[in-house]
Amino acid sequence: MSNLGPLINSQLNNQFSEVRVRFAPSPTGYLHVGGARSALFNYLFAKKNNGKFILRIEDTDVARSTDESLKMMVQDLVWLGLEWDEGVHPITLKDMGPCAPYRQSQRLHYYKKYADELLNSGKAYYCFMTDLELETVREKNKADGTHAHIESPYADWTLAQAQAEIVTGKTAVVRFKTKHLRKDYILNDLIRGEVKFPSDMVGDFVILRSDGMPVYNFCCVIDDALMKISHVLRAEEHLPNTLRQLMIYEGLGFPIPQFGHISLVLDDDRQKLSKRKGAVACDNFRRDGYLPEAMNNFMALMGWSHPEGCELFSMDDMKNLFSLERLNASGAVFDRVKLKWMNSQYLRAMDSQLLWKSILPFLTEAKIQLPNDLTSDLKWQMQSVEVFKPKMEIFSDSVSLYEVFDDSKFVIHPESDEFLKIETTKMVLQTWKDLVSEIQTEFMTTEDFMRIENEIKTKANVKGKNLFMPMRVAVIGKPHGTELKLIVPLMKKSSLIARAEKVIAIC
Ligand code: GLU
């Protein structure tokens, strides 16, 4: 048995002088909330332990890695406020820190150097098996039901023998030799406790492809070692990789960091979180107008728990209270309803001026036309924000709420028809229009509105639905929506009159 992991709960293995953790995304798409959560936990762990948080870019999959994806991921991490100490610069994307370069595609010389070291010491070998040969062996193993690993006939070739073959133009992958490592490995995972890897779990695995490009497991170990990473906190799905990585650490004599594998993020049907059920990209939440504070709070609770069971807490609280002991080993459910609720709590606690500034880009993007003097009228802004704050969960909700003020979007919805047909409606609307016209100011007060409503009640001799519904239609074009006494004082007299005329015309 080989016990490679240090004891659970010990904060720093004595081979490392400081806590250094990393988030290592592959820029092949968007930043998934599961990835963002790993970044958050690494960040918090670094902060709690006065350590360093490093952003490394795992872009050896040249065909799938793009600059666009890298930029988007960096933008999302900046938005979340997970500032890193080393890595690519958040704006210029240039290297920043003593272990540069931080992009794997620029570190190929290191991988070559260590692959050569393994080849020279006989811990790795060139394998010339063709794809067809490999496929045939795999098919045969499957048919036999043995699930055996590939046994390469080149495993025992000398390096000189293999090099002579390469000189003739033959291509080869480099495989890590595992035959002599057939023992059970035990990892003391910081989150999952003792994890046993059976001796025959892996066969000789590829570390360099035939085009010379290194594979994830190899680059990851070299970089984690050279960057002196003390703790590797990453998704549970990497657990099977960890065995291969432990073997490479051992083969190269590198100090082994502590590992913690964070549980999966699940959908509400307890399947792996997928796009089918809705947004999973951080970018979507940013664009929909979620607050980074709420996202961090929510993500922290997907796997971690506050020592006093609190649901809402600040980043500072998290930095002070974070501990790996409170990470849960079972899957965490991504509850979109709870996230929205949590966001609404943060949004409602926002200062109104800041909230207005935050929603304005959403209104502008949706081309909501408010009269110019309203968008620059601080009193109006604050009053409207106070009215809508309790109705907003995310910033983008502001679009449908503020739409009522856009005269160009005023339409009379079909569900208004039944109220337009009522005998008393024309009288109600005419009285409404006349009384609004009598107002001496550009905006009426709530009291003005209440008085007008009462006067109509008397003059037209109607009450209840027959009074309120037609009035709503005259103001917002439909019988249901925000309470009139809240929004009418935010609407210009001229706009109220023009809308009323349109409705009266079809009564
Ligand atoms: N590039 C890997 C990923 O995005 C990193 C895994 C790790 O943290 O070791 O999943």
Coordinates of C-alpha atoms and ligand atoms in Angstrom, one line a residue:
M1 CA 0.0 0.0 0.0
S2 CA 1.2 3.5 -0.7
N3 CA -0.2 6.2 1.4
L4 CA 0.4 9.3 -0.6
G5 CA -1.9 11.9 0.9
P6 CA -1.0 13.7 4.0
L7 CA -3.4 13.5 6.9
I8 CA -6.7 15.1 6.5
N9 CA -7.2 18.5 8.2
S10 CA -3.5 19.4 8.5
Q11 CA -3.4 22.8 7.0
L12 CA 0.0 22.8 5.4
N13 CA 2.1 19.9 4.5
N14 CA 5.6 20.7 5.8
Q15 CA 7.0 20.5 2.3
F16 CA 5.2 23.7 1.4
S17 CA 6.1 27.0 3.1
E18 CA 2.8 28.8 2.2
V19 CA -0.7 28.1 1.0
R20 CA -0.8 28.3 -2.8
V21 CA -3.9 27.3 -4.6
R22 CA -5.0 27.6 -8.2
F23 CA -8.0 27.7 -10.5
A24 CA -7.0 26.2 -13.8
P25 CA -9.8 26.5 -16.4
S26 CA -9.5 25.3 -20.0
P27 CA -10.6 28.2 -22.2
T28 CA -12.8 26.1 -24.5
G29 CA -16.2 27.6 -23.7
Y30 CA -17.9 29.6 -21.0
L31 CA -17.2 29.6 -17.3
H32 CA -19.7 27.1 -15.8
V33 CA -21.1 27.9 -12.4
G34 CA -19.5 24.7 -11.1
G35 CA -16.1 26.0 -12.2
A36 CA -16.9 29.4 -10.7
R37 CA -17.6 27.7 -7.4
S38 CA -14.3 25.9 -7.5
A39 CA -12.6 29.2 -8.2
L40 CA -14.5 30.7 -5.2
F41 CA -13.5 28.0 -2.8
N42 CA -9.9 28.3 -3.9
Y43 CA -10.0 32.0 -3.5
L44 CA -11.6 31.8 0.0
F45 CA -9.1 29.2 1.1
A46 CA -6.2 31.4 0.0
K47 CA -7.7 34.4 1.8
K48 CA -8.4 32.5 5.0
N49 CA -4.9 31.2 5.1
N50 CA -3.0 34.3 3.9
G51 CA -2.0 32.3 0.9
K52 CA -1.9 33.0 -2.8
F53 CA -4.5 32.3 -5.5
I54 CA -3.2 31.6 -8.9
L55 CA -5.1 31.6 -12.3
R56 CA -3.5 29.1 -14.7
I57 CA -4.8 28.7 -18.2
E58 CA -4.9 25.1 -19.4
D59 CA -5.0 25.6 -23.1
T60 CA -3.0 22.7 -24.5
D61 CA -6.1 21.6 -26.5
V62 CA -5.2 24.1 -29.2
A63 CA -8.0 23.2 -31.5
R64 CA -10.7 24.0 -28.8
S65 CA -9.0 26.8 -26.9
T66 CA -9.9 30.3 -27.9
D67 CA -8.9 33.8 -26.8
E68 CA -12.6 34.8 -26.8
S69 CA -13.3 32.1 -24.2
L70 CA -10.3 33.1 -22.1
K71 CA -11.5 36.7 -22.1
M72 CA -15.0 35.8 -21.1
M73 CA -13.8 33.6 -18.3
V74 CA -11.5 36.3 -17.0
Q75 CA -14.3 38.8 -17.2
D76 CA -16.6 36.6 -15.2
L77 CA -14.0 36.0 -12.5
V78 CA -13.4 39.7 -12.3
W79 CA -17.1 40.3 -12.1
L80 CA -17.3 37.9 -9.2
G81 CA -14.4 39.7 -7.5
L82 CA -12.2 36.7 -7.2
E83 CA -9.0 38.6 -7.6
W84 CA -6.0 36.4 -8.2
D85 CA -2.4 37.1 -7.1
E86 CA -0.7 35.4 -10.1
G87 CA -1.7 34.3 -13.5
V88 CA -2.8 36.2 -16.6
H89 CA -3.4 39.9 -16.0
P90 CA -7.2 40.5 -15.7
I91 CA -7.1 43.2 -18.4
T92 CA -4.1 42.8 -20.6
L93 CA -4.0 39.0 -20.2
K94 CA -0.2 39.2 -20.0
D95 CA 1.7 37.1 -17.5
M96 CA 1.7 38.4 -13.9
G97 CA 3.8 36.7 -11.3
P98 CA 7.0 34.7 -10.6
C99 CA 6.0 31.4 -12.1
A100 CA 5.2 32.8 -15.6
P101 CA 4.2 31.8 -18.1
Y102 CA 0.8 30.9 -16.8
R103 CA -0.6 29.6 -20.0
Q104 CA 0.2 25.9 -20.6
S105 CA 0.6 26.5 -24.4
Q106 CA 3.6 28.6 -23.5
R107 CA 5.1 26.0 -21.1
L108 CA 5.7 23.2 -23.6
H109 CA 9.4 23.3 -22.9
Y110 CA 8.8 22.3 -19.3
Y111 CA 6.6 19.3 -20.3
K112 CA 9.3 18.2 -22.8
K113 CA 12.0 18.5 -20.1
Y114 CA 10.1 16.3 -17.6
A115 CA 8.9 13.8 -20.2
D116 CA 12.6 13.4 -21.2
E117 CA 13.5 12.9 -17.5
L118 CA 10.9 10.1 -17.2
L119 CA 12.1 8.6 -20.5
N120 CA 15.7 8.7 -19.4
S121 CA 15.0 7.1 -16.1
G122 CA 12.9 4.3 -17.7
K123 CA 9.7 5.5 -16.0
A124 CA 8.1 6.3 -19.4
Y125 CA 8.6 4.9 -22.9
Y126 CA 7.9 5.5 -26.5
C127 CA 5.0 3.5 -27.7
F128 CA 4.6 2.9 -31.5
M129 CA 1.2 1.1 -31.4
T130 CA -0.9 2.4 -34.2
D131 CA -4.5 3.5 -33.7
L132 CA -5.7 0.4 -35.5
E133 CA -3.7 -1.8 -33.3
L134 CA -5.0 -0.1 -30.2
E135 CA -8.6 -0.3 -31.4
T136 CA -8.1 -4.1 -32.2
V137 CA -6.8 -4.7 -28.6
R138 CA -9.6 -2.7 -27.1
E139 CA -12.3 -4.5 -29.1
K140 CA -10.8 -7.9 -28.2
N141 CA -10.7 -7.0 -24.5
K142 CA -14.3 -5.8 -24.7
A143 CA -15.4 -9.0 -26.4
D144 CA -13.5 -11.1 -23.8
G145 CA -15.1 -9.0 -21.0
T146 CA -11.6 -8.6 -19.5
H147 CA -11.5 -4.8 -19.5
A148 CA -7.8 -5.3 -19.4
H149 CA -5.4 -2.4 -20.0
I150 CA -3.4 -2.0 -23.1
E151 CA -0.2 -3.9 -22.8
S152 CA 2.3 -2.2 -25.1
P153 CA 4.9 -4.4 -26.7
Y154 CA 7.2 -1.4 -26.5
A155 CA 7.1 -1.1 -22.7
D156 CA 10.5 -2.8 -22.3
W157 CA 12.3 -1.3 -25.2
T158 CA 15.4 0.6 -24.4
L159 CA 15.4 4.3 -25.0
A160 CA 18.1 3.8 -27.6
Q161 CA 16.0 1.2 -29.5
A162 CA 13.0 3.6 -29.6
Q163 CA 15.1 6.6 -30.6
A164 CA 16.5 4.5 -33.5
E165 CA 12.9 3.9 -34.7
I166 CA 12.0 7.6 -34.3
V167 CA 14.9 8.5 -36.5
T168 CA 13.4 6.5 -39.3
G169 CA 10.3 8.8 -39.2
K170 CA 8.0 6.6 -37.1
T171 CA 5.7 8.5 -34.7
A172 CA 5.1 7.5 -31.1
V173 CA 3.3 8.6 -28.0
V174 CA 5.0 8.6 -24.7
R175 CA 3.4 6.3 -22.1
F176 CA 3.9 6.4 -18.3
K177 CA 5.0 3.0 -17.1
T178 CA 2.7 1.6 -14.4
K179 CA 3.6 -2.1 -14.3
H180 CA 5.9 -1.6 -11.3
L181 CA 3.4 0.5 -9.5
R182 CA 0.7 -2.2 -9.0
K183 CA -0.2 -1.3 -5.5
D184 CA -3.2 0.2 -3.9
Y185 CA -3.0 4.0 -3.5
I186 CA -4.7 5.7 -0.7
L187 CA -5.5 9.4 -0.9
N188 CA -6.5 11.3 2.2
D189 CA -8.8 13.7 0.4
L190 CA -9.5 16.9 2.4
I191 CA -13.2 16.7 1.5
R192 CA -13.9 13.0 0.8
G193 CA -11.7 11.5 3.5
E194 CA -9.9 8.3 2.6
V195 CA -10.1 7.4 -1.1
K196 CA -8.7 4.0 -2.2
F197 CA -7.5 3.6 -5.7
P198 CA -7.2 -0.1 -6.6
S199 CA -3.9 -1.3 -8.0
D200 CA -5.2 -2.1 -11.4
M201 CA -7.2 1.0 -12.0
V202 CA -5.0 2.4 -14.7
G203 CA -2.7 0.9 -17.3
D204 CA 0.3 2.6 -18.9
F205 CA -1.2 6.0 -19.8
V206 CA -0.2 8.5 -22.4
I207 CA 1.6 11.6 -21.2
L208 CA 2.7 13.0 -24.6
R209 CA 0.7 12.6 -27.8
S210 CA 2.3 11.6 -31.1
D211 CA 2.4 15.3 -32.1
G212 CA 4.4 16.0 -29.0
M213 CA 1.5 17.7 -27.2
P214 CA 1.3 16.8 -23.5
V215 CA -2.0 15.6 -21.9
Y216 CA -3.9 17.3 -19.1
N217 CA -2.7 14.9 -16.3
F218 CA 0.9 15.5 -17.2
C219 CA 0.8 19.3 -17.6
C220 CA -1.2 19.6 -14.4
V221 CA 1.4 17.8 -12.3
I222 CA 4.3 19.7 -13.8
D223 CA 2.7 23.0 -13.3
D224 CA 1.3 22.4 -9.9
A225 CA 4.8 21.3 -8.8
L226 CA 6.6 24.2 -10.4
M227 CA 4.1 26.7 -9.2
K228 CA 4.4 25.2 -5.7
I229 CA 0.7 24.5 -5.3
S230 CA 0.1 23.3 -1.8
H231 CA -3.6 22.4 -2.1
V232 CA -5.5 21.2 -5.2
L233 CA -9.2 21.9 -4.7
R234 CA -11.1 20.9 -7.8
A235 CA -14.2 19.1 -9.0
E236 CA -15.0 15.6 -8.0
E237 CA -15.0 14.5 -11.6
H238 CA -11.2 14.8 -11.6
L239 CA -10.8 12.1 -8.9
P240 CA -9.9 9.3 -11.3
N241 CA -7.2 11.6 -12.8
T242 CA -5.7 12.1 -9.4
L243 CA -4.3 8.5 -9.3
R244 CA -2.4 9.1 -12.6
Q245 CA -1.2 12.4 -11.2
L246 CA -0.1 10.8 -7.9
M247 CA 2.0 8.3 -10.0
I248 CA 3.6 11.2 -11.9
Y249 CA 4.4 13.1 -8.7
E250 CA 6.0 10.0 -7.4
G251 CA 7.9 9.3 -10.6
L252 CA 9.4 12.8 -10.7
G253 CA 9.9 13.0 -6.9
F254 CA 7.9 16.1 -6.6
P255 CA 6.3 17.0 -3.2
I256 CA 2.7 16.1 -3.2
P257 CA 0.1 18.7 -2.5
Q258 CA -3.0 18.0 -0.5
F259 CA -6.1 17.2 -2.6
G260 CA -9.7 18.1 -2.0
H261 CA -12.3 17.0 -4.5
I262 CA -15.4 19.2 -4.4
S263 CA -18.8 17.5 -4.9
L264 CA -20.6 17.8 -8.1
V265 CA -23.2 20.4 -8.8
L266 CA -26.5 18.8 -9.6
D267 CA -29.8 19.8 -11.2
D268 CA -33.0 19.6 -9.1
D269 CA -33.5 16.1 -10.6
R270 CA -30.1 15.2 -9.0
Q271 CA -28.5 14.7 -12.4
K272 CA -25.3 16.5 -13.3
L273 CA -26.1 20.2 -13.9
S274 CA -26.8 20.8 -17.6
K275 CA -27.9 23.5 -19.9
R276 CA -31.2 21.7 -20.5
K277 CA -32.7 23.1 -17.4
G278 CA -31.6 26.7 -17.9
A279 CA -28.5 28.8 -17.7
V280 CA -25.3 27.3 -16.3
A281 CA -22.8 29.8 -17.6
C282 CA -21.7 32.6 -15.3
D283 CA -21.9 35.0 -18.2
N284 CA -25.6 34.4 -18.4
F285 CA -26.2 35.3 -14.8
R286 CA -24.0 38.4 -15.3
R287 CA -26.0 39.5 -18.4
D288 CA -29.4 38.7 -16.7
G289 CA -28.5 41.1 -13.9
Y290 CA -27.6 38.9 -11.0
L291 CA -25.4 40.5 -8.4
P292 CA -22.0 39.0 -7.9
E293 CA -22.4 39.2 -4.2
A294 CA -25.5 37.0 -4.4
M295 CA -23.8 34.6 -6.9
N296 CA -20.9 34.2 -4.5
N297 CA -23.2 33.7 -1.5
F298 CA -25.3 31.2 -3.4
M299 CA -22.3 29.3 -4.8
A300 CA -20.7 29.1 -1.4
L301 CA -23.8 27.3 -0.1
M302 CA -23.5 24.8 -2.9
G303 CA -21.3 22.5 -0.8
W304 CA -20.2 24.7 2.1
S305 CA -22.2 25.7 5.2
H306 CA -22.0 28.7 7.5
P307 CA -21.0 27.7 11.0
E308 CA -24.1 29.3 12.4
G309 CA -26.4 28.1 9.6
C310 CA -26.8 31.6 8.1
E311 CA -28.1 31.8 4.6
L312 CA -27.1 35.3 3.7
F313 CA -23.5 36.4 4.3
S314 CA -20.9 38.8 2.8
M315 CA -17.7 38.0 1.1
D316 CA -15.8 39.2 4.1
D317 CA -17.7 36.8 6.3
M318 CA -16.9 34.0 3.9
K319 CA -13.2 34.9 3.9
N320 CA -13.1 34.9 7.7
L321 CA -15.2 31.7 8.2
F322 CA -14.3 29.5 5.3
S323 CA -12.9 26.1 6.2
L324 CA -12.6 22.9 4.2
E325 CA -14.0 20.9 7.2
R326 CA -17.4 22.5 6.4
L327 CA -17.4 21.3 2.8
N328 CA -19.9 18.6 2.1
A329 CA -18.9 15.5 0.2
S330 CA -22.3 14.9 -1.2
G331 CA -23.6 16.5 -4.4
A332 CA -24.9 20.1 -4.1
V333 CA -28.2 21.0 -5.9
F334 CA -28.3 24.1 -8.0
D335 CA -31.6 25.6 -7.0
R336 CA -32.4 28.4 -9.5
V337 CA -35.4 29.5 -7.5
K338 CA -33.3 30.0 -4.4
L339 CA -30.6 31.8 -6.4
K340 CA -33.3 34.3 -7.6
W341 CA -34.6 34.7 -4.2
M342 CA -31.2 35.3 -2.8
N343 CA -30.5 37.8 -5.5
S344 CA -33.7 39.7 -4.7
Q345 CA -32.5 40.0 -1.1
Y346 CA -29.3 41.6 -2.2
L347 CA -31.0 43.8 -4.7
R348 CA -33.6 45.0 -2.2
A349 CA -30.9 45.9 0.2
M350 CA -29.2 48.1 -2.4
D351 CA -29.0 51.8 -2.1
S352 CA -31.6 53.3 -4.6
Q353 CA -29.2 55.4 -6.4
L354 CA -26.9 52.5 -7.0
L355 CA -29.8 50.4 -8.1
W356 CA -30.9 53.0 -10.6
K357 CA -27.3 53.1 -12.0
S358 CA -27.4 49.3 -12.2
I359 CA -30.7 49.0 -14.1
L360 CA -30.1 51.8 -16.5
P361 CA -27.9 49.7 -18.8
F362 CA -30.7 47.1 -19.0
L363 CA -33.3 49.8 -19.8
T364 CA -31.0 51.3 -22.5
E365 CA -30.2 47.9 -24.0
A366 CA -33.9 47.0 -24.2
K367 CA -34.5 50.5 -25.8
I368 CA -37.0 51.5 -23.2
Q369 CA -37.8 55.1 -24.1
L370 CA -38.3 57.3 -21.1
P371 CA -38.7 61.0 -21.7
N372 CA -35.2 62.6 -21.4
D373 CA -36.1 64.8 -18.5
L374 CA -37.2 61.7 -16.5
T375 CA -33.9 59.8 -16.9
S376 CA -32.1 62.8 -15.5
D377 CA -34.6 63.6 -12.8
L378 CA -33.1 62.3 -9.6
K379 CA -36.4 62.6 -7.7
W380 CA -38.2 60.6 -10.3
Q381 CA -35.5 58.0 -10.5
M382 CA -35.5 57.4 -6.7
Q383 CA -39.3 57.3 -6.6
S384 CA -39.5 54.8 -9.4
V385 CA -36.8 52.6 -7.9
E386 CA -38.6 52.6 -4.6
V387 CA -41.8 51.5 -6.3
F388 CA -40.2 48.8 -8.3
K389 CA -37.6 47.5 -5.9
P390 CA -39.9 45.1 -4.1
K391 CA -41.0 43.7 -7.5
M392 CA -37.5 43.1 -8.9
E393 CA -35.5 40.0 -8.3
I394 CA -32.8 40.6 -10.9
F395 CA -31.8 43.7 -12.8
S396 CA -33.3 42.6 -16.0
D397 CA -36.8 42.5 -14.4
S398 CA -36.6 46.3 -14.6
V399 CA -37.3 46.1 -18.3
S400 CA -40.8 44.8 -18.1
L401 CA -41.5 47.1 -15.1
Y402 CA -40.3 50.3 -16.7
E403 CA -41.9 49.5 -20.0
V404 CA -45.1 51.0 -18.7
F405 CA -43.5 54.4 -18.9
D406 CA -42.6 54.1 -22.6
D407 CA -45.4 55.7 -24.6
S408 CA -44.2 54.1 -27.8
K409 CA -44.9 50.7 -26.3
F410 CA -48.4 51.6 -25.1
V411 CA -50.8 49.1 -26.7
I412 CA -54.3 48.1 -25.7
H413 CA -54.1 44.4 -24.9
P414 CA -56.9 42.0 -26.0
E415 CA -57.7 41.0 -22.4
S416 CA -59.0 44.6 -22.0
D417 CA -61.9 44.0 -24.3
E418 CA -64.3 42.7 -21.7
F419 CA -63.9 45.9 -19.6
L420 CA -64.1 48.2 -22.6
K421 CA -67.5 46.7 -23.4
I422 CA -69.0 47.6 -20.0
E423 CA -71.7 50.3 -20.3
T424 CA -70.1 52.6 -17.8
T425 CA -66.6 52.4 -19.1
K426 CA -66.8 55.3 -21.5
M427 CA -68.0 57.6 -18.7
V428 CA -65.3 56.4 -16.4
L429 CA -62.6 57.1 -18.9
Q430 CA -63.9 60.4 -20.0
T431 CA -64.1 61.6 -16.4
W432 CA -60.6 60.2 -15.7
K433 CA -59.3 62.2 -18.7
D434 CA -61.1 65.4 -17.7
L435 CA -59.9 65.3 -14.1
V436 CA -56.3 64.5 -15.1
S437 CA -56.5 67.5 -17.5
E438 CA -57.5 69.7 -14.6
I439 CA -54.3 69.0 -12.7
Q440 CA -52.1 72.1 -12.7
T441 CA -48.7 70.3 -12.4
E442 CA -46.9 68.0 -14.8
F443 CA -47.1 65.1 -12.3
M444 CA -50.0 64.4 -9.9
T445 CA -49.4 63.2 -6.3
T446 CA -50.7 60.0 -4.9
E447 CA -53.3 62.1 -3.0
D448 CA -54.4 63.7 -6.4
F449 CA -54.9 60.2 -7.8
M450 CA -56.9 59.0 -4.8
R451 CA -59.1 62.0 -5.0
I452 CA -59.7 61.6 -8.7
E453 CA -60.5 57.9 -8.3
N454 CA -63.1 58.9 -5.6
E455 CA -64.6 61.6 -7.9
I456 CA -65.0 59.1 -10.7
K457 CA -66.7 56.7 -8.4
T458 CA -69.3 59.3 -7.5
K459 CA -69.7 60.9 -10.9
A460 CA -70.0 57.7 -12.9
N461 CA -71.6 55.8 -10.1
V462 CA -69.3 52.7 -10.4
K463 CA -67.1 50.9 -8.0
G464 CA -64.9 47.8 -7.8
K465 CA -63.8 46.1 -10.9
N466 CA -65.9 48.3 -13.2
L467 CA -64.0 51.3 -12.0
F468 CA -60.4 50.0 -11.5
M469 CA -60.1 47.8 -14.6
P470 CA -61.1 50.4 -17.2
M471 CA -58.8 52.9 -15.4
R472 CA -55.9 50.5 -15.6
V473 CA -56.6 50.0 -19.3
A474 CA -56.5 53.7 -19.8
V475 CA -53.1 53.9 -18.0
I476 CA -51.2 50.7 -18.9
G477 CA -53.3 49.2 -21.7
K478 CA -54.3 46.1 -19.7
P479 CA -56.5 45.3 -16.7
H480 CA -53.7 43.8 -14.6
G481 CA -50.3 45.2 -13.4
T482 CA -48.6 47.4 -10.9
E483 CA -51.0 49.3 -8.6
L484 CA -52.1 52.6 -10.3
K485 CA -51.6 54.7 -7.2
L486 CA -47.9 53.8 -7.4
I487 CA -47.2 54.4 -11.0
V488 CA -49.6 57.2 -12.0
P489 CA -47.6 59.8 -9.9
L490 CA -44.6 58.8 -12.0
M491 CA -46.4 59.4 -15.3
K492 CA -46.6 62.8 -17.1
K493 CA -50.0 64.3 -17.4
S494 CA -49.6 64.6 -21.2
S495 CA -48.9 60.9 -21.4
L496 CA -51.9 60.0 -19.3
I497 CA -54.2 62.1 -21.4
A498 CA -52.9 60.7 -24.7
R499 CA -53.3 57.2 -23.5
A500 CA -56.8 57.8 -22.2
E501 CA -57.8 59.3 -25.6
K502 CA -56.6 56.2 -27.4
V503 CA -58.7 54.0 -25.2
I504 CA -61.8 56.2 -25.3
A505 CA -61.5 56.1 -29.1
I506 CA -62.2 52.4 -29.2
C507 CA -64.8 52.3 -26.5
Ligands
GLU1 N1 -8.4 22.3 -16.8 C1 -9.0 21.4 -15.9 C2 -10.5 21.7 -15.9 O1 -10.9 22.8 -16.4 C3 -8.5 21.7 -14.5 C4 -8.6 20.6 -13.6 C5 -7.8 20.8 -12.4 O2 -8.1 21.7 -11.6 O3 -6.8 20.1 -12.2 O4 -11.3 20.9 -15.5

